[in-house]
Coordinates of C-alpha atoms in Angstrom, one line a residue:
X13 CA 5.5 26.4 27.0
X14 CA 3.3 26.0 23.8
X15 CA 2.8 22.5 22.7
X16 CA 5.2 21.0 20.0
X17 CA 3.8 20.9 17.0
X18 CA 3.2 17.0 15.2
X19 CA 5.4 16.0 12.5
X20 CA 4.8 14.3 9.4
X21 CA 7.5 13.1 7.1
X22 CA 6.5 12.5 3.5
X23 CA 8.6 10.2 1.3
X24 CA 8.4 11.2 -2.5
X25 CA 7.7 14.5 -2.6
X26 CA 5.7 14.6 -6.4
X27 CA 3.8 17.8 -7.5
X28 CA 0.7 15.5 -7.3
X29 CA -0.1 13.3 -4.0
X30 CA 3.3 14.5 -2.1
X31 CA 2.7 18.3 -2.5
X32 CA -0.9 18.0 -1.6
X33 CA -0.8 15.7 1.4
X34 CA 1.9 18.6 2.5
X35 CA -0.4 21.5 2.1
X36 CA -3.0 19.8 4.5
X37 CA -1.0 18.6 7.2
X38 CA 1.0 22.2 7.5
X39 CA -2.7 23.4 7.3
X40 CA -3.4 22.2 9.8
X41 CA -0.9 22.5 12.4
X42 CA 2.0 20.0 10.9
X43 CA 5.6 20.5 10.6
X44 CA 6.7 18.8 7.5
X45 CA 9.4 16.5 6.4
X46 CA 9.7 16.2 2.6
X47 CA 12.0 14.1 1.0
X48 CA 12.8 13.5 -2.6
X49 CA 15.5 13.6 -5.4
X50 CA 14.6 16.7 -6.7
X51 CA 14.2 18.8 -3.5
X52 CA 17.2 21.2 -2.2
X53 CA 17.6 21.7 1.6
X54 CA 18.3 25.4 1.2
X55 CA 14.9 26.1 0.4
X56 CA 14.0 24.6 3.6
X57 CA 11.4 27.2 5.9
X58 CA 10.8 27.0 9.6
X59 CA 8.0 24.4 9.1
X60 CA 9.2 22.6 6.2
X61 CA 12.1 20.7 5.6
X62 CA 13.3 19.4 2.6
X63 CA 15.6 16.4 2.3
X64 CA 16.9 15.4 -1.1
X65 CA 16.6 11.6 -0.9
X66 CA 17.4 8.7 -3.6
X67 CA 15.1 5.6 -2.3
X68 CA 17.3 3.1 -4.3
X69 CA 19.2 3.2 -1.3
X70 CA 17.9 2.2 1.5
X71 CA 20.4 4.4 3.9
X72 CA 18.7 7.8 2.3
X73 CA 15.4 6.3 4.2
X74 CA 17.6 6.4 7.5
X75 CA 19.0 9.7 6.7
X76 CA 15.5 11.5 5.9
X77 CA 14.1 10.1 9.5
X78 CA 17.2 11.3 11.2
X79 CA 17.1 14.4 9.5
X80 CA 13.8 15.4 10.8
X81 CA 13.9 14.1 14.2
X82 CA 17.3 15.9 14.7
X83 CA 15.2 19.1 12.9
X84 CA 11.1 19.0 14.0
X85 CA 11.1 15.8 16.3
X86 CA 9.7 12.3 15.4
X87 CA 7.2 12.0 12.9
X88 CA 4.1 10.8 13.9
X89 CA 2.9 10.5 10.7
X90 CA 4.8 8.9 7.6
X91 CA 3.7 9.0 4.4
X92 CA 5.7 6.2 1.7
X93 CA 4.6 7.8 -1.9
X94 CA 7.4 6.6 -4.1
X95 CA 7.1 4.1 -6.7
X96 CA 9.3 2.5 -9.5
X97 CA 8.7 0.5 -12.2
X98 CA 10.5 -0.6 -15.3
X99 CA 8.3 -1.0 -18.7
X100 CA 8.7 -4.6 -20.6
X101 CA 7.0 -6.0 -23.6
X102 CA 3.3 -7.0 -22.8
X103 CA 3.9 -10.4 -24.7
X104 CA 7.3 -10.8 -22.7
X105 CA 7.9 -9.8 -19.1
X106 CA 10.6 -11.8 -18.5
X107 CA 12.5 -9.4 -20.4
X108 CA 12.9 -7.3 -17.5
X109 CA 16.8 -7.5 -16.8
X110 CA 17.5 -8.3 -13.6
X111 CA 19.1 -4.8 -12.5
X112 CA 15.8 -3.2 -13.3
X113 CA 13.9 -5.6 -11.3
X114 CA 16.8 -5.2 -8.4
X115 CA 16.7 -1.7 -8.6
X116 CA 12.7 -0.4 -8.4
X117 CA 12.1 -3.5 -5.8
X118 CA 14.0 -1.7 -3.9
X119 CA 12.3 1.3 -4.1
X120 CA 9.1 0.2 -3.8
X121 CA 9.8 -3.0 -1.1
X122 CA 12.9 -2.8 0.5
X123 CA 13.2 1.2 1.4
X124 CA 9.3 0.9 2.6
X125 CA 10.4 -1.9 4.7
X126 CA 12.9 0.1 5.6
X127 CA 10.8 3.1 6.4
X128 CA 8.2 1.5 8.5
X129 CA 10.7 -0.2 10.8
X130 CA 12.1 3.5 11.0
X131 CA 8.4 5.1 11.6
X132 CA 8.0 2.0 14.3
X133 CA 11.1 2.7 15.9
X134 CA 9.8 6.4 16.7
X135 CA 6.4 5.5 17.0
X136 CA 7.2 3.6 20.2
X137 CA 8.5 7.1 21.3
X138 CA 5.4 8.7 21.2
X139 CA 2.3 9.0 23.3
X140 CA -0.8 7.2 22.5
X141 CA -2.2 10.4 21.7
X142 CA 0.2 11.2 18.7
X143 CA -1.3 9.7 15.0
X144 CA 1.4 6.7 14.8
X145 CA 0.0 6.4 11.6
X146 CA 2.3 4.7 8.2
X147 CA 0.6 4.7 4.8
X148 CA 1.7 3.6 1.4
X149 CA 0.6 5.0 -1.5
X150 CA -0.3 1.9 -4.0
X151 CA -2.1 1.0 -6.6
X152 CA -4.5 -2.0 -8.3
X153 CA -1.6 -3.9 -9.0
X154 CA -1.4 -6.3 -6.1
X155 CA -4.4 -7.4 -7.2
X156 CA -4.3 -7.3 -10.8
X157 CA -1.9 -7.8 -13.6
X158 CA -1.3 -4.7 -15.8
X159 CA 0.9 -5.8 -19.3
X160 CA 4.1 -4.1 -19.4
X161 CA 4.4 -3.8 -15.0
X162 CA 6.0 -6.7 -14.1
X163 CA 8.1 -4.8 -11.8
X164 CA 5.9 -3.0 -10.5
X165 CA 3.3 -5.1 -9.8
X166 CA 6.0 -7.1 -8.2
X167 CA 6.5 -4.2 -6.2
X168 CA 2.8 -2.9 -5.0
X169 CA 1.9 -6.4 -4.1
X170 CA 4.8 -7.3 -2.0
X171 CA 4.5 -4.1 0.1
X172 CA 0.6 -4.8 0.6
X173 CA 1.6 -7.9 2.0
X174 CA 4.0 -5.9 4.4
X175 CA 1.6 -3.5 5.3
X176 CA -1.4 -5.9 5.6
X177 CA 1.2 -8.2 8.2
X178 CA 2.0 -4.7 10.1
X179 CA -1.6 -3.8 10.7
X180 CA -2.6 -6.8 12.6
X181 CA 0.8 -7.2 14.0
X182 CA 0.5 -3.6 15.4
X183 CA -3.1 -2.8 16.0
X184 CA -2.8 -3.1 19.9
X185 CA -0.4 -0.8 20.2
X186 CA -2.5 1.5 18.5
X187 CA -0.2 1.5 15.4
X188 CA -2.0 2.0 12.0
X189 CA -1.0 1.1 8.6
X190 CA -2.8 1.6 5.7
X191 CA -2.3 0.9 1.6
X192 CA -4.5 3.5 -0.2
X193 CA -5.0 2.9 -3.8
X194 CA -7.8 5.5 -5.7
X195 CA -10.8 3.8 -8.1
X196 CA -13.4 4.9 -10.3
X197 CA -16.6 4.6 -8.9
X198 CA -17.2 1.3 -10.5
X199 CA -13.9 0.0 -8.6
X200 CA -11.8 0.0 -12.1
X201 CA -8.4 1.7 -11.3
X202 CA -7.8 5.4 -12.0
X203 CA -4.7 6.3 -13.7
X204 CA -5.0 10.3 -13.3
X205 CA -5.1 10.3 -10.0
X206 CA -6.2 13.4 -7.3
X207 CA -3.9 14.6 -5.4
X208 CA -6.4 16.4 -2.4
X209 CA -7.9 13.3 -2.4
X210 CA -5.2 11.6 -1.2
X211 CA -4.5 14.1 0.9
X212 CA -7.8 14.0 2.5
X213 CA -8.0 10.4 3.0
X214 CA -4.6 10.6 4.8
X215 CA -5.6 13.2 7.0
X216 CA -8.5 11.1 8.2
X217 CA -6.6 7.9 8.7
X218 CA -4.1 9.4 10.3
X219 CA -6.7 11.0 12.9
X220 CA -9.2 8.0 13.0
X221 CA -9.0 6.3 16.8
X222 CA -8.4 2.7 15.7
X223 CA -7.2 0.9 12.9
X224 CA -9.4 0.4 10.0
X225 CA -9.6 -1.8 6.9
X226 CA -5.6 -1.4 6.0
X227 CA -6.6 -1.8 2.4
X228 CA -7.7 1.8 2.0
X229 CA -9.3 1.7 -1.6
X230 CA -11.1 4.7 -2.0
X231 CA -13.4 6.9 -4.6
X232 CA -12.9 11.0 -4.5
X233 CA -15.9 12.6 -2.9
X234 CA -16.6 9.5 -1.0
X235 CA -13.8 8.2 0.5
X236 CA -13.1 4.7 1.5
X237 CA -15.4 2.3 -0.3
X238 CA -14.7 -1.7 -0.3
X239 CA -14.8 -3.6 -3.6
X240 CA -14.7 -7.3 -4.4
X241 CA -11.2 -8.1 -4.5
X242 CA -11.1 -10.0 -7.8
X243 CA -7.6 -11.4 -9.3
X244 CA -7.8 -10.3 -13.0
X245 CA -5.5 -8.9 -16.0
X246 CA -6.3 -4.8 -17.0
X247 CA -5.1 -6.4 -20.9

């Protein structure tokens, strides 16, 4: 009997970061799990499945992982690229209604939550040789204030907390999470961000041995590369 092929199971399926990380893992052997508002099931193929997913509820997150177990098996890899954020005044962020805030804090907090307890659940399904790998797609905001994100900075920094607590917590069991966020060279954030590069950081977390640095920040063409974390508004 052939062997199964590994799953991965993409939340937020953009034309960007989501469609790219997809090419390379079905590249590469990978049945894919895509979920996302805009996607339709019937388009579905034999080794991709879409799942149209809302991830202001939290219950969509259960539904996508159930969906592709019940469909390709457990993912092995899963990949958290949705993010929310609500503009306010730079002078004022406190005019952020509360709703707003509610609303993409769920998105970007409480479904990842959600999502990596998911992703644990089936990791401790798998064998040790299987990836077992979670990343989050994030930004410079957990470390820097950007006028006008309130929410989402909110957002990006309290899920690098979550995955930073997940990585120790779960590094003996040879569970790896990572938080990528993509700089300049010069370790200034990058607002037009590459897609393959994403892609091909993921691939190689995913397939590294051990855990490594869980803050992933990284430079296209050279991959991980550590700066000075320093607390500081992008004004």
């Amino acid at each position: 009997m052939a062997a199964k092929s590994p799953v991965v199971l993409i939340l937020g399926a953009g034309p960007n970061i989501g469609q790219a990380v997809a090419r390379t893992f079905a590249s590469k052997g990978y049945k894919v799990g895509l979920a996302a508002r805009s996607l339709k099931e019937a388009d579905s193929t034999d080794k991709q499945l879409n799942i149209p997913s809302d991830f202001s509820k939290t219950e969509d997150v259960v539904n996508a992982f159930a969906k592709v177990k019940e469909v390709f098996g457990i993912p092995s890899v899963v990949v958290y690229n949705v993010s929310a954020g609500s503009f306010t005044p730079a002078d004022d962020p406190f005019a952020l209604s509360l709703a707003d805030l509610s609303r993409d804090t769920t998105i970007n907090i409480y479904s990842a939550f959600v999502a990596a307890q998911q992703a644990v659940s089936g990791f401790a399904q798998l064998p040790a040789s299987a990836a077992r790998t979670f990343i989050y797609t994030g930004n410079v905001l957990n470390v820097s204030i950007l006028p006008r994100f309130l929410s989402a900075g909110v957002g990006k920094s309290g899920a690098a907390h979550m995955i930073w607590a997940a990585a120790d917590a779960y590094k003996d069991r040879g569970y790896k999470f990572y938080y990528a966020d993509e700089r300049k060279p010069d370790g200034s954030p990058k607002y037009r961000i590459d897609g393959d590069a994403h892609a091909n950081l993921y691939w190689e977390l995913a397939h590294g041995e051990t855990q490594g640095p869980w803050m992933q920040t990284f430079v296209t063409g050279v991959g991980y590369k550590k700066f000075d974390t320093i607390y500081a508004s992008l004004a």
